[in-house]
Amino acid sequence: MPQLKGLKVLPPGSGKGFLALMARVFVYGTLKRGQPNHKVLLDPANGCAAFRGRGRTLEPYPLVIAGEHNIPRLLNLPGQGRLVLGEIYAVDERMLSFLDEFEGCPDMYQRTPLQVTVLEWEGARGAPEETPAADGTLQCFVYSTVTYAPEWVRLPHHDDYDFQGEHGLRYNPRENR
């Protein structure tokens, strides 16, 4: 498991629980607002997730829609593909563990660090851990994959996923599988 670099210990009385650890996660697919799996980020039974802003990968990556359920997958091939748009969340340790399980980590996806260019920021200002660097970037975790069928590299690359997008590939939600 990668180190939890960038975790922040919140002080007592912060409203987020005593000594809650927070990590940043960049989501690009069905976990974004308005997408089919966003509800898991809102469920307190899974932990705490707070929207911080919108961003784009600093490097291009292939974002493809693949497999029998038309799942968006970020192939861990930095330098190939497109700059990918997504959302940045601060999550506690419980939510991070939930997301690892939800994303099938480490078999289906791997949680890896990624540099993100911040496009819009709603996060707290002041604490260095919560503020983008002077160049407008942040390090976040992302769920990408190194385990994929070779032909996926040749699928169309997307820069922004929407399950109802013009790609015409209908996502099959977990509850229907």
CSV table of N, CA and C in Angstrom, one decimal:
chain,number,residue,atom,x,y,z
A,1,MET,N,0.9,-1.2,0.0
A,1,MET,CA,0.0,0.0,0.0
A,1,MET,C,0.9,1.2,0.0
A,2,PRO,N,0.6,2.3,-0.8
A,2,PRO,CA,1.4,3.5,-0.9
A,2,PRO,C,1.3,4.2,0.5
A,3,GLN,N,2.4,4.9,0.8
A,3,GLN,CA,2.4,5.7,2.0
A,3,GLN,C,1.3,6.8,1.9
A,4,LEU,N,0.8,7.1,3.1
A,4,LEU,CA,-0.3,8.1,3.1
A,4,LEU,C,0.2,9.5,3.2
A,5,LYS,N,1.1,9.9,2.3
A,5,LYS,CA,1.7,11.2,2.3
A,5,LYS,C,0.6,12.2,2.0
A,6,GLY,N,0.6,13.3,2.7
A,6,GLY,CA,-0.3,14.3,2.5
A,6,GLY,C,-1.5,14.2,3.5
A,7,LEU,N,-1.5,13.3,4.4
A,7,LEU,CA,-2.5,13.1,5.4
A,7,LEU,C,-2.4,14.3,6.4
A,8,LYS,N,-3.6,14.7,6.8
A,8,LYS,CA,-3.6,15.8,7.8
A,8,LYS,C,-4.3,15.4,9.0
A,9,VAL,N,-3.7,15.7,10.2
A,9,VAL,CA,-4.3,15.4,11.5
A,9,VAL,C,-5.1,16.6,11.9
A,10,LEU,N,-6.5,16.5,12.0
A,10,LEU,CA,-7.3,17.6,12.4
A,10,LEU,C,-7.4,17.7,13.9
A,11,PRO,N,-7.4,18.9,14.4
A,11,PRO,CA,-7.4,19.1,15.9
A,11,PRO,C,-8.8,18.8,16.5
A,12,PRO,N,-8.8,18.5,17.8
A,12,PRO,CA,-10.1,18.3,18.4
A,12,PRO,C,-10.9,19.6,18.3
A,13,GLY,N,-12.2,19.3,18.1
A,13,GLY,CA,-13.1,20.5,18.0
A,13,GLY,C,-13.2,21.0,16.5
A,14,SER,N,-12.6,20.3,15.6
A,14,SER,CA,-12.6,20.8,14.2
A,14,SER,C,-13.9,20.4,13.5
A,15,GLY,N,-14.8,19.6,14.2
A,15,GLY,CA,-16.0,19.1,13.6
A,15,GLY,C,-15.9,17.9,12.7
A,16,LYS,N,-14.7,17.4,12.6
A,16,LYS,CA,-14.4,16.2,11.8
A,16,LYS,C,-14.0,15.0,12.6
A,17,GLY,N,-14.2,15.1,13.9
A,17,GLY,CA,-13.8,13.9,14.7
A,17,GLY,C,-12.4,14.2,15.3
A,18,PHE,N,-12.1,13.5,16.3
A,18,PHE,CA,-10.8,13.6,17.0
A,18,PHE,C,-9.7,12.9,16.2
A,19,LEU,N,-8.7,13.6,15.9
A,19,LEU,CA,-7.5,13.1,15.2
A,19,LEU,C,-7.9,12.3,13.9
A,20,ALA,N,-8.8,12.9,13.1
A,20,ALA,CA,-9.2,12.3,11.9
A,20,ALA,C,-8.1,12.5,10.8
A,21,LEU,N,-7.7,11.5,10.1
A,21,LEU,CA,-6.7,11.6,9.1
A,21,LEU,C,-7.4,11.9,7.8
A,22,MET,N,-6.9,12.8,7.0
A,22,MET,CA,-7.5,13.1,5.7
A,22,MET,C,-6.4,13.0,4.6
A,23,ALA,N,-6.9,12.3,3.5
A,23,ALA,CA,-6.0,12.2,2.3
A,23,ALA,C,-6.8,12.7,1.2
A,24,ARG,N,-6.1,13.2,0.1
A,24,ARG,CA,-6.8,13.7,-1.1
A,24,ARG,C,-6.9,12.5,-2.1
A,25,VAL,N,-8.1,12.5,-2.7
A,25,VAL,CA,-8.3,11.5,-3.8
A,25,VAL,C,-8.9,12.2,-5.0
A,26,PHE,N,-8.4,11.9,-6.1
A,26,PHE,CA,-8.8,12.4,-7.4
A,26,PHE,C,-9.7,11.4,-8.1
A,27,VAL,N,-11.0,11.7,-8.3
A,27,VAL,CA,-11.9,10.8,-9.0
A,27,VAL,C,-12.3,11.3,-10.4
A,28,TYR,N,-12.4,10.4,-11.3
A,28,TYR,CA,-12.6,10.8,-12.7
A,28,TYR,C,-13.7,10.1,-13.4
A,29,GLY,N,-14.4,9.2,-12.7
A,29,GLY,CA,-15.4,8.4,-13.4
A,29,GLY,C,-16.7,8.4,-12.6
A,30,THR,N,-17.2,7.2,-12.3
A,30,THR,CA,-18.5,7.0,-11.7
A,30,THR,C,-18.7,7.5,-10.3
A,31,LEU,N,-17.6,8.0,-9.6
A,31,LEU,CA,-17.6,8.5,-8.3
A,31,LEU,C,-17.8,10.0,-8.3
A,32,LYS,N,-17.7,10.7,-9.5
A,32,LYS,CA,-17.9,12.1,-9.5
A,32,LYS,C,-19.4,12.5,-9.2
A,33,ARG,N,-19.6,13.7,-8.9
A,33,ARG,CA,-21.0,14.2,-8.7
A,33,ARG,C,-21.8,14.0,-9.9
A,34,GLY,N,-23.0,13.6,-9.8
A,34,GLY,CA,-23.9,13.4,-10.9
A,34,GLY,C,-23.7,12.0,-11.6
A,35,GLN,N,-22.8,11.2,-11.1
A,35,GLN,CA,-22.5,9.9,-11.7
A,35,GLN,C,-23.1,8.8,-10.8
A,36,PRO,N,-23.2,7.6,-11.3
A,36,PRO,CA,-24.0,6.5,-10.6
A,36,PRO,C,-23.4,6.1,-9.2
A,37,ASN,N,-22.1,6.2,-9.0
A,37,ASN,CA,-21.6,5.7,-7.7
A,37,ASN,C,-21.2,6.8,-6.7
A,38,HIS,N,-21.6,8.1,-7.1
A,38,HIS,CA,-21.2,9.2,-6.2
A,38,HIS,C,-21.8,9.0,-4.8
A,39,LYS,N,-22.9,8.3,-4.7
A,39,LYS,CA,-23.6,8.1,-3.4
A,39,LYS,C,-22.7,7.5,-2.4
A,40,VAL,N,-21.8,6.7,-2.8
A,40,VAL,CA,-20.9,6.0,-1.8
A,40,VAL,C,-20.0,7.1,-1.0
A,41,LEU,N,-19.7,8.2,-1.7
A,41,LEU,CA,-18.9,9.2,-1.1
A,41,LEU,C,-19.8,10.0,-0.1
A,42,LEU,N,-21.1,10.0,-0.2
A,42,LEU,CA,-22.0,10.7,0.7
A,42,LEU,C,-22.4,9.9,1.9
A,43,ASP,N,-22.2,8.6,1.9
A,43,ASP,CA,-22.7,7.7,2.9
A,43,ASP,C,-21.7,7.7,4.1
A,44,PRO,N,-22.2,8.3,5.3
A,44,PRO,CA,-21.3,8.4,6.4
A,44,PRO,C,-20.9,7.0,6.9
A,45,ALA,N,-21.6,6.0,6.6
A,45,ALA,CA,-21.2,4.6,7.0
A,45,ALA,C,-19.9,4.2,6.4
A,46,ASN,N,-19.6,4.8,5.3
A,46,ASN,CA,-18.3,4.5,4.6
A,46,ASN,C,-17.1,5.4,5.1
A,47,GLY,N,-17.4,6.4,5.8
A,47,GLY,CA,-16.4,7.3,6.2
A,47,GLY,C,-16.8,8.7,5.8
A,48,CYS,N,-15.8,9.6,5.8
A,48,CYS,CA,-16.0,11.0,5.5
A,48,CYS,C,-15.3,11.4,4.2
A,49,ALA,N,-16.0,12.1,3.3
A,49,ALA,CA,-15.5,12.6,2.1
A,49,ALA,C,-16.0,14.0,1.9
A,50,ALA,N,-15.1,14.9,1.6
A,50,ALA,CA,-15.4,16.3,1.5
A,50,ALA,C,-14.9,16.8,0.1
A,51,PHE,N,-15.8,17.3,-0.7
A,51,PHE,CA,-15.4,17.9,-2.0
A,51,PHE,C,-14.5,19.1,-1.8
A,52,ARG,N,-13.4,19.1,-2.5
A,52,ARG,CA,-12.4,20.2,-2.4
A,52,ARG,C,-12.3,21.0,-3.6
A,53,GLY,N,-12.5,20.4,-4.8
A,53,GLY,CA,-12.4,21.2,-6.0
A,53,GLY,C,-12.4,20.3,-7.3
A,54,ARG,N,-12.1,21.0,-8.4
A,54,ARG,CA,-12.0,20.3,-9.7
A,54,ARG,C,-10.6,20.4,-10.1
A,55,GLY,N,-10.1,19.4,-10.8
A,55,GLY,CA,-8.8,19.4,-11.3
A,55,GLY,C,-8.6,18.6,-12.6
A,56,ARG,N,-7.4,18.5,-13.0
A,56,ARG,CA,-7.0,17.8,-14.3
A,56,ARG,C,-5.7,17.2,-14.0
A,57,THR,N,-5.5,16.0,-14.6
A,57,THR,CA,-4.1,15.4,-14.4
A,57,THR,C,-3.1,16.3,-15.0
A,58,LEU,N,-1.9,16.3,-14.3
A,58,LEU,CA,-0.8,17.1,-14.8
A,58,LEU,C,-0.2,16.5,-16.1
A,59,GLU,N,-0.2,15.2,-16.1
A,59,GLU,CA,0.3,14.5,-17.3
A,59,GLU,C,-0.9,13.8,-18.0
A,60,PRO,N,-0.8,13.6,-19.3
A,60,PRO,CA,-1.9,12.8,-20.0
A,60,PRO,C,-1.9,11.3,-19.6
A,61,TYR,N,-3.1,10.8,-19.6
A,61,TYR,CA,-3.3,9.3,-19.3
A,61,TYR,C,-4.4,8.9,-20.2
A,62,PRO,N,-4.4,7.6,-20.6
A,62,PRO,CA,-5.5,7.0,-21.3
A,62,PRO,C,-6.7,6.7,-20.4
A,63,LEU,N,-7.8,7.5,-20.5
A,63,LEU,CA,-9.1,7.2,-19.8
A,63,LEU,C,-9.9,6.5,-20.9
A,64,VAL,N,-10.2,5.2,-20.6
A,64,VAL,CA,-11.0,4.4,-21.6
A,64,VAL,C,-12.3,3.9,-20.9
A,65,ILE,N,-13.2,3.5,-21.7
A,65,ILE,CA,-14.4,2.9,-21.2
A,65,ILE,C,-14.4,1.4,-21.7
A,66,ALA,N,-14.3,0.5,-20.8
A,66,ALA,CA,-13.9,-0.9,-21.2
A,66,ALA,C,-14.6,-1.9,-20.4
A,67,GLY,N,-14.6,-3.2,-20.9
A,67,GLY,CA,-15.1,-4.3,-20.2
A,67,GLY,C,-16.6,-4.5,-20.5
A,68,GLU,N,-17.2,-5.6,-20.0
A,68,GLU,CA,-18.6,-5.9,-20.3
A,68,GLU,C,-19.5,-4.9,-19.6
A,69,HIS,N,-19.1,-4.2,-18.6
A,69,HIS,CA,-20.0,-3.3,-17.9
A,69,HIS,C,-19.7,-1.8,-18.2
A,70,ASN,N,-18.8,-1.6,-19.2
A,70,ASN,CA,-18.5,-0.2,-19.7
A,70,ASN,C,-18.1,0.7,-18.5
A,71,ILE,N,-17.0,0.2,-17.8
A,71,ILE,CA,-16.5,0.9,-16.7
A,71,ILE,C,-15.4,1.9,-17.1
A,72,PRO,N,-15.4,3.1,-16.6
A,72,PRO,CA,-14.3,4.0,-17.0
A,72,PRO,C,-13.0,3.6,-16.2
A,73,ARG,N,-11.9,3.5,-17.0
A,73,ARG,CA,-10.7,3.0,-16.4
A,73,ARG,C,-9.5,3.9,-16.8
A,74,LEU,N,-8.8,4.4,-15.8
A,74,LEU,CA,-7.6,5.2,-16.1
A,74,LEU,C,-6.4,4.2,-16.2
A,75,LEU,N,-5.9,4.0,-17.4
A,75,LEU,CA,-4.7,3.1,-17.5
A,75,LEU,C,-3.5,3.8,-17.0
A,76,ASN,N,-2.7,3.1,-16.2
A,76,ASN,CA,-1.5,3.7,-15.7
A,76,ASN,C,-0.4,3.8,-16.7
A,77,LEU,N,-0.6,4.7,-17.7
A,77,LEU,CA,0.4,4.9,-18.7
A,77,LEU,C,0.6,6.4,-18.8
A,78,PRO,N,1.3,7.0,-17.9
A,78,PRO,CA,1.6,8.4,-17.9
A,78,PRO,C,2.3,8.9,-19.2
A,79,GLY,N,1.8,10.0,-19.7
A,79,GLY,CA,2.4,10.5,-21.0
A,79,GLY,C,1.7,10.1,-22.2
A,80,GLN,N,0.7,9.2,-22.1
A,80,GLN,CA,-0.1,8.7,-23.2
A,80,GLN,C,-1.5,9.2,-22.9
A,81,GLY,N,-2.3,9.3,-24.0
A,81,GLY,CA,-3.7,9.7,-23.8
A,81,GLY,C,-4.0,11.2,-23.7
A,82,ARG,N,-4.8,11.6,-22.8
A,82,ARG,CA,-5.3,13.0,-22.7
A,82,ARG,C,-5.1,13.5,-21.2
A,83,LEU,N,-5.2,14.8,-21.0
A,83,LEU,CA,-5.3,15.3,-19.7
A,83,LEU,C,-6.7,15.0,-19.2
A,84,VAL,N,-6.9,14.4,-18.1
A,84,VAL,CA,-8.2,13.9,-17.6
A,84,VAL,C,-8.7,14.8,-16.5
A,85,LEU,N,-10.0,15.2,-16.7
A,85,LEU,CA,-10.7,16.1,-15.7
A,85,LEU,C,-11.3,15.2,-14.6
A,86,GLY,N,-11.4,15.7,-13.4
A,86,GLY,CA,-12.0,15.0,-12.3
A,86,GLY,C,-12.2,15.9,-11.1
A,87,GLU,N,-12.5,15.3,-10.0
A,87,GLU,CA,-12.8,16.0,-8.8
A,87,GLU,C,-11.9,15.6,-7.7
A,88,ILE,N,-11.6,16.5,-6.8
A,88,ILE,CA,-10.7,16.3,-5.7
A,88,ILE,C,-11.5,16.2,-4.4
A,89,TYR,N,-11.3,15.2,-3.6
A,89,TYR,CA,-11.9,15.0,-2.3
A,89,TYR,C,-10.9,14.8,-1.2
A,90,ALA,N,-11.2,15.3,-0.1
A,90,ALA,CA,-10.5,15.0,1.2
A,90,ALA,C,-11.3,13.9,1.8
A,91,VAL,N,-10.6,12.8,2.1
A,91,VAL,CA,-11.3,11.6,2.7
A,91,VAL,C,-10.5,11.2,3.9
A,92,ASP,N,-11.3,10.6,4.9
A,92,ASP,CA,-10.7,10.1,6.1
A,92,ASP,C,-10.2,8.7,5.8
A,93,GLU,N,-9.5,8.1,6.8
A,93,GLU,CA,-8.9,6.8,6.7
A,93,GLU,C,-10.0,5.7,6.4
A,94,ARG,N,-11.1,5.8,7.1
A,94,ARG,CA,-12.2,4.8,6.9
A,94,ARG,C,-12.7,4.9,5.4
A,95,MET,N,-12.9,6.1,4.9
A,95,MET,CA,-13.4,6.2,3.5
A,95,MET,C,-12.3,5.7,2.5
A,96,LEU,N,-11.0,6.0,2.8
A,96,LEU,CA,-10.0,5.5,2.0
A,96,LEU,C,-10.0,4.0,1.9
A,97,SER,N,-10.1,3.3,3.1
A,97,SER,CA,-10.2,1.9,3.2
A,97,SER,C,-11.4,1.4,2.4
A,98,PHE,N,-12.6,2.1,2.6
A,98,PHE,CA,-13.8,1.7,1.8
A,98,PHE,C,-13.5,1.8,0.3
A,99,LEU,N,-12.9,2.9,-0.1
A,99,LEU,CA,-12.7,3.0,-1.6
A,99,LEU,C,-11.7,2.0,-2.1
A,100,ASP,N,-10.7,1.6,-1.3
A,100,ASP,CA,-9.8,0.5,-1.7
A,100,ASP,C,-10.6,-0.8,-2.0
A,101,GLU,N,-11.6,-1.1,-1.1
A,101,GLU,CA,-12.4,-2.3,-1.3
A,101,GLU,C,-13.4,-2.1,-2.5
A,102,PHE,N,-14.0,-0.9,-2.6
A,102,PHE,CA,-15.0,-0.6,-3.6
A,102,PHE,C,-14.3,-0.7,-5.0
A,103,GLU,N,-13.1,-0.2,-5.1
A,103,GLU,CA,-12.4,-0.2,-6.4
A,103,GLU,C,-11.6,-1.5,-6.7
A,104,GLY,N,-11.8,-2.5,-5.8
A,104,GLY,CA,-11.1,-3.8,-6.0
A,104,GLY,C,-9.6,-3.7,-6.0
A,105,CYS,N,-9.1,-2.8,-5.1
A,105,CYS,CA,-7.7,-2.6,-4.9
A,105,CYS,C,-7.0,-3.7,-4.1
A,106,PRO,N,-6.0,-4.3,-4.5
A,106,PRO,CA,-5.1,-3.9,-5.6
A,106,PRO,C,-5.3,-4.7,-6.9
A,107,ASP,N,-6.3,-5.6,-7.0
A,107,ASP,CA,-6.4,-6.4,-8.2
A,107,ASP,C,-7.0,-5.7,-9.4
A,108,MET,N,-8.1,-5.0,-9.3
A,108,MET,CA,-8.7,-4.3,-10.4
A,108,MET,C,-8.1,-3.0,-10.6
A,109,TYR,N,-7.9,-2.2,-9.6
A,109,TYR,CA,-7.3,-0.9,-9.6
A,109,TYR,C,-6.2,-0.9,-8.6
A,110,GLN,N,-5.3,0.0,-8.8
A,110,GLN,CA,-4.2,0.3,-7.8
A,110,GLN,C,-4.3,1.7,-7.4
A,111,ARG,N,-4.2,2.0,-6.1
A,111,ARG,CA,-4.2,3.3,-5.6
A,111,ARG,C,-2.8,3.9,-5.6
A,112,THR,N,-2.6,4.9,-6.4
A,112,THR,CA,-1.2,5.5,-6.7
A,112,THR,C,-1.3,7.0,-6.5
A,113,PRO,N,-0.1,7.6,-6.2
A,113,PRO,CA,-0.1,9.1,-6.1
A,113,PRO,C,-0.1,9.6,-7.6
A,114,LEU,N,-0.6,10.8,-7.7
A,114,LEU,CA,-0.8,11.5,-9.0
A,114,LEU,C,-0.8,13.0,-8.8
A,115,GLN,N,-0.1,13.7,-9.6
A,115,GLN,CA,-0.1,15.2,-9.6
A,115,GLN,C,-1.3,15.7,-10.4
A,116,VAL,N,-2.0,16.6,-9.8
A,116,VAL,CA,-3.2,17.2,-10.3
A,116,VAL,C,-3.1,18.7,-10.4
A,117,THR,N,-3.5,19.3,-11.5
A,117,THR,CA,-3.6,20.7,-11.7
A,117,THR,C,-4.9,21.1,-11.2
A,118,VAL,N,-5.0,22.0,-10.2
A,118,VAL,CA,-6.3,22.5,-9.6
A,118,VAL,C,-6.9,23.5,-10.6
A,119,LEU,N,-8.1,23.3,-11.0
A,119,LEU,CA,-8.9,24.2,-11.8
A,119,LEU,C,-9.8,25.1,-11.0
A,120,GLU,N,-10.5,24.5,-10.0
A,120,GLU,CA,-11.4,25.3,-9.1
A,120,GLU,C,-11.1,24.7,-7.7
A,121,TRP,N,-11.1,25.6,-6.7
A,121,TRP,CA,-10.7,25.1,-5.4
A,121,TRP,C,-11.8,25.7,-4.4
A,122,GLU,N,-12.4,24.8,-3.6
A,122,GLU,CA,-13.3,25.1,-2.6
A,122,GLU,C,-12.8,24.7,-1.2
A,123,GLY,N,-11.6,24.1,-1.2
A,123,GLY,CA,-11.1,23.6,0.1
A,123,GLY,C,-10.6,24.7,1.0
A,124,ALA,N,-10.3,24.3,2.2
A,124,ALA,CA,-9.9,25.3,3.2
A,124,ALA,C,-8.6,25.9,2.7
A,125,ARG,N,-8.4,27.2,3.0
A,125,ARG,CA,-7.2,27.9,2.7
A,125,ARG,C,-6.4,28.1,4.0
A,126,GLY,N,-5.2,28.1,4.0
A,126,GLY,CA,-4.4,28.4,5.2
A,126,GLY,C,-3.4,27.3,5.5
A,127,ALA,N,-4.0,26.1,5.8
A,127,ALA,CA,-3.1,25.0,6.1
A,127,ALA,C,-2.4,24.5,4.9
A,128,PRO,N,-1.1,24.4,4.9
A,128,PRO,CA,-0.3,24.0,3.7
A,128,PRO,C,-0.8,22.7,3.1
A,129,GLU,N,-1.2,21.8,4.0
A,129,GLU,CA,-1.7,20.5,3.5
A,129,GLU,C,-3.0,20.6,2.7
A,130,GLU,N,-3.8,21.7,2.9
A,130,GLU,CA,-5.1,21.8,2.3
A,130,GLU,C,-5.0,22.7,1.1
A,131,THR,N,-3.9,23.4,0.8
A,131,THR,CA,-3.8,24.4,-0.2
A,131,THR,C,-3.0,23.9,-1.4
A,132,PRO,N,-3.4,24.2,-2.6
A,132,PRO,CA,-2.6,23.8,-3.7
A,132,PRO,C,-1.2,24.5,-3.7
A,133,ALA,N,-0.2,23.9,-4.3
A,133,ALA,CA,1.1,24.5,-4.3
A,133,ALA,C,1.1,25.8,-5.1
A,134,ALA,N,2.1,26.6,-5.1
A,134,ALA,CA,2.2,27.9,-5.8
A,134,ALA,C,2.0,27.7,-7.3
A,135,ASP,N,2.4,26.5,-7.8
A,135,ASP,CA,2.2,26.2,-9.3
A,135,ASP,C,0.8,25.7,-9.6
A,136,GLY,N,-0.1,25.7,-8.5
A,136,GLY,CA,-1.5,25.2,-8.7
A,136,GLY,C,-1.7,23.7,-8.8
A,137,THR,N,-0.7,23.0,-8.3
A,137,THR,CA,-0.8,21.5,-8.3
A,137,THR,C,-1.0,20.9,-6.9
A,138,LEU,N,-1.5,19.7,-6.8
A,138,LEU,CA,-1.7,19.0,-5.6
A,138,LEU,C,-1.3,17.5,-5.9
A,139,GLN,N,-0.8,16.8,-4.9
A,139,GLN,CA,-0.7,15.4,-5.0
A,139,GLN,C,-1.9,14.7,-4.4
A,140,CYS,N,-2.5,13.8,-5.2
A,140,CYS,CA,-3.7,13.1,-4.8
A,140,CYS,C,-3.5,11.6,-5.0
A,141,PHE,N,-4.3,10.8,-4.4
A,141,PHE,CA,-4.3,9.4,-4.8
A,141,PHE,C,-5.3,9.3,-5.9
A,142,VAL,N,-5.1,8.3,-6.8
A,142,VAL,CA,-6.0,8.0,-7.9
A,142,VAL,C,-6.1,6.5,-8.0
A,143,TYR,N,-7.2,6.0,-8.4
A,143,TYR,CA,-7.4,4.6,-8.7
A,143,TYR,C,-7.2,4.4,-10.2
A,144,SER,N,-6.0,3.9,-10.6
A,144,SER,CA,-5.7,3.6,-12.0
A,144,SER,C,-5.4,2.1,-12.0
A,145,THR,N,-5.2,1.6,-13.3
A,145,THR,CA,-4.9,0.2,-13.4
A,145,THR,C,-3.7,-0.1,-14.3
A,146,VAL,N,-3.0,-1.1,-13.9
A,146,VAL,CA,-1.9,-1.7,-14.7
A,146,VAL,C,-2.3,-3.0,-15.2
A,147,THR,N,-3.4,-3.5,-14.8
A,147,THR,CA,-3.9,-4.8,-15.2
A,147,THR,C,-5.1,-4.7,-16.1
A,148,TYR,N,-4.9,-4.8,-17.4
A,148,TYR,CA,-5.9,-4.6,-18.4
A,148,TYR,C,-5.6,-5.3,-19.7
A,149,ALA,N,-6.6,-5.6,-20.4
A,149,ALA,CA,-6.4,-6.3,-21.7
A,149,ALA,C,-5.6,-5.4,-22.7
A,150,PRO,N,-4.7,-5.9,-23.4
A,150,PRO,CA,-3.8,-5.1,-24.3
A,150,PRO,C,-4.6,-4.2,-25.3
A,151,GLU,N,-5.7,-4.7,-25.7
A,151,GLU,CA,-6.5,-3.9,-26.7
A,151,GLU,C,-7.1,-2.7,-26.1
A,152,TRP,N,-7.2,-2.6,-24.8
A,152,TRP,CA,-7.8,-1.4,-24.2
A,152,TRP,C,-7.0,-0.1,-24.5
A,153,VAL,N,-5.7,-0.3,-24.7
A,153,VAL,CA,-4.8,0.9,-25.0
A,153,VAL,C,-5.3,1.6,-26.4
A,154,ARG,N,-5.9,0.8,-27.2
A,154,ARG,CA,-6.3,1.3,-28.6
A,154,ARG,C,-7.8,1.8,-28.5
A,155,LEU,N,-8.5,1.7,-27.4
A,155,LEU,CA,-9.8,2.2,-27.3
A,155,LEU,C,-9.8,3.7,-27.3
A,156,PRO,N,-10.9,4.4,-27.7
A,156,PRO,CA,-10.9,5.9,-27.6
A,156,PRO,C,-10.5,6.4,-26.3
A,157,HIS,N,-9.7,7.4,-26.2
A,157,HIS,CA,-9.3,8.1,-25.0
A,157,HIS,C,-10.2,9.3,-24.7
A,158,HIS,N,-10.6,9.4,-23.5
A,158,HIS,CA,-11.5,10.5,-23.1
A,158,HIS,C,-10.8,11.4,-22.1
A,159,ASP,N,-11.3,12.7,-22.1
A,159,ASP,CA,-10.7,13.6,-21.1
A,159,ASP,C,-11.7,13.9,-20.0
A,160,ASP,N,-12.9,13.5,-20.2
A,160,ASP,CA,-13.9,13.8,-19.1
A,160,ASP,C,-15.0,12.7,-19.3
A,161,TYR,N,-15.3,11.9,-18.2
A,161,TYR,CA,-16.2,10.9,-18.2
A,161,TYR,C,-17.6,11.3,-17.7
A,162,ASP,N,-18.6,10.9,-18.5
A,162,ASP,CA,-20.0,11.0,-18.0
A,162,ASP,C,-20.7,9.8,-18.5
A,163,PHE,N,-21.4,9.1,-17.6
A,163,PHE,CA,-22.0,7.8,-17.9
A,163,PHE,C,-23.1,8.0,-19.0
A,164,GLN,N,-23.6,9.2,-19.2
A,164,GLN,CA,-24.6,9.4,-20.3
A,164,GLN,C,-23.9,10.2,-21.5
A,165,GLY,N,-22.6,10.1,-21.6
A,165,GLY,CA,-21.9,10.9,-22.6
A,165,GLY,C,-22.2,10.4,-24.0
A,166,GLU,N,-21.6,11.2,-24.9
A,166,GLU,CA,-21.8,11.0,-26.4
A,166,GLU,C,-21.1,9.7,-26.8
A,167,HIS,N,-20.3,9.1,-26.0
A,167,HIS,CA,-19.6,7.8,-26.3
A,167,HIS,C,-20.6,6.7,-26.6
A,168,GLY,N,-21.9,6.8,-26.0
A,168,GLY,CA,-22.9,5.8,-26.2
A,168,GLY,C,-22.7,4.5,-25.5
A,169,LEU,N,-21.7,4.4,-24.6
A,169,LEU,CA,-21.5,3.2,-23.9
A,169,LEU,C,-22.1,3.2,-22.5
A,170,ARG,N,-23.2,2.5,-22.4
A,170,ARG,CA,-24.0,2.6,-21.2
A,170,ARG,C,-23.4,1.9,-20.0
A,171,TYR,N,-23.1,2.5,-18.9
A,171,TYR,CA,-22.5,1.9,-17.8
A,171,TYR,C,-23.6,1.0,-17.1
A,172,ASN,N,-23.1,-0.2,-16.7
A,172,ASN,CA,-24.0,-1.1,-16.0
A,172,ASN,C,-23.7,-1.1,-14.5
A,173,PRO,N,-24.6,-0.5,-13.7
A,173,PRO,CA,-24.3,-0.3,-12.3
A,173,PRO,C,-24.1,-1.7,-11.6
A,174,ARG,N,-23.4,-1.6,-10.5
A,174,ARG,CA,-23.1,-2.8,-9.7
A,174,ARG,C,-24.4,-3.6,-9.3
A,175,GLU,N,-25.4,-2.8,-8.9
A,175,GLU,CA,-26.6,-3.5,-8.5
A,175,GLU,C,-27.4,-4.2,-9.6
A,176,ASN,N,-27.0,-4.0,-10.8
A,176,ASN,CA,-27.6,-4.7,-12.0
A,176,ASN,C,-26.8,-5.9,-12.5
A,177,ARG,N,-25.6,-6.1,-11.9
A,177,ARG,CA,-24.7,-7.2,-12.4
A,177,ARG,C,-25.0,-8.5,-11.7
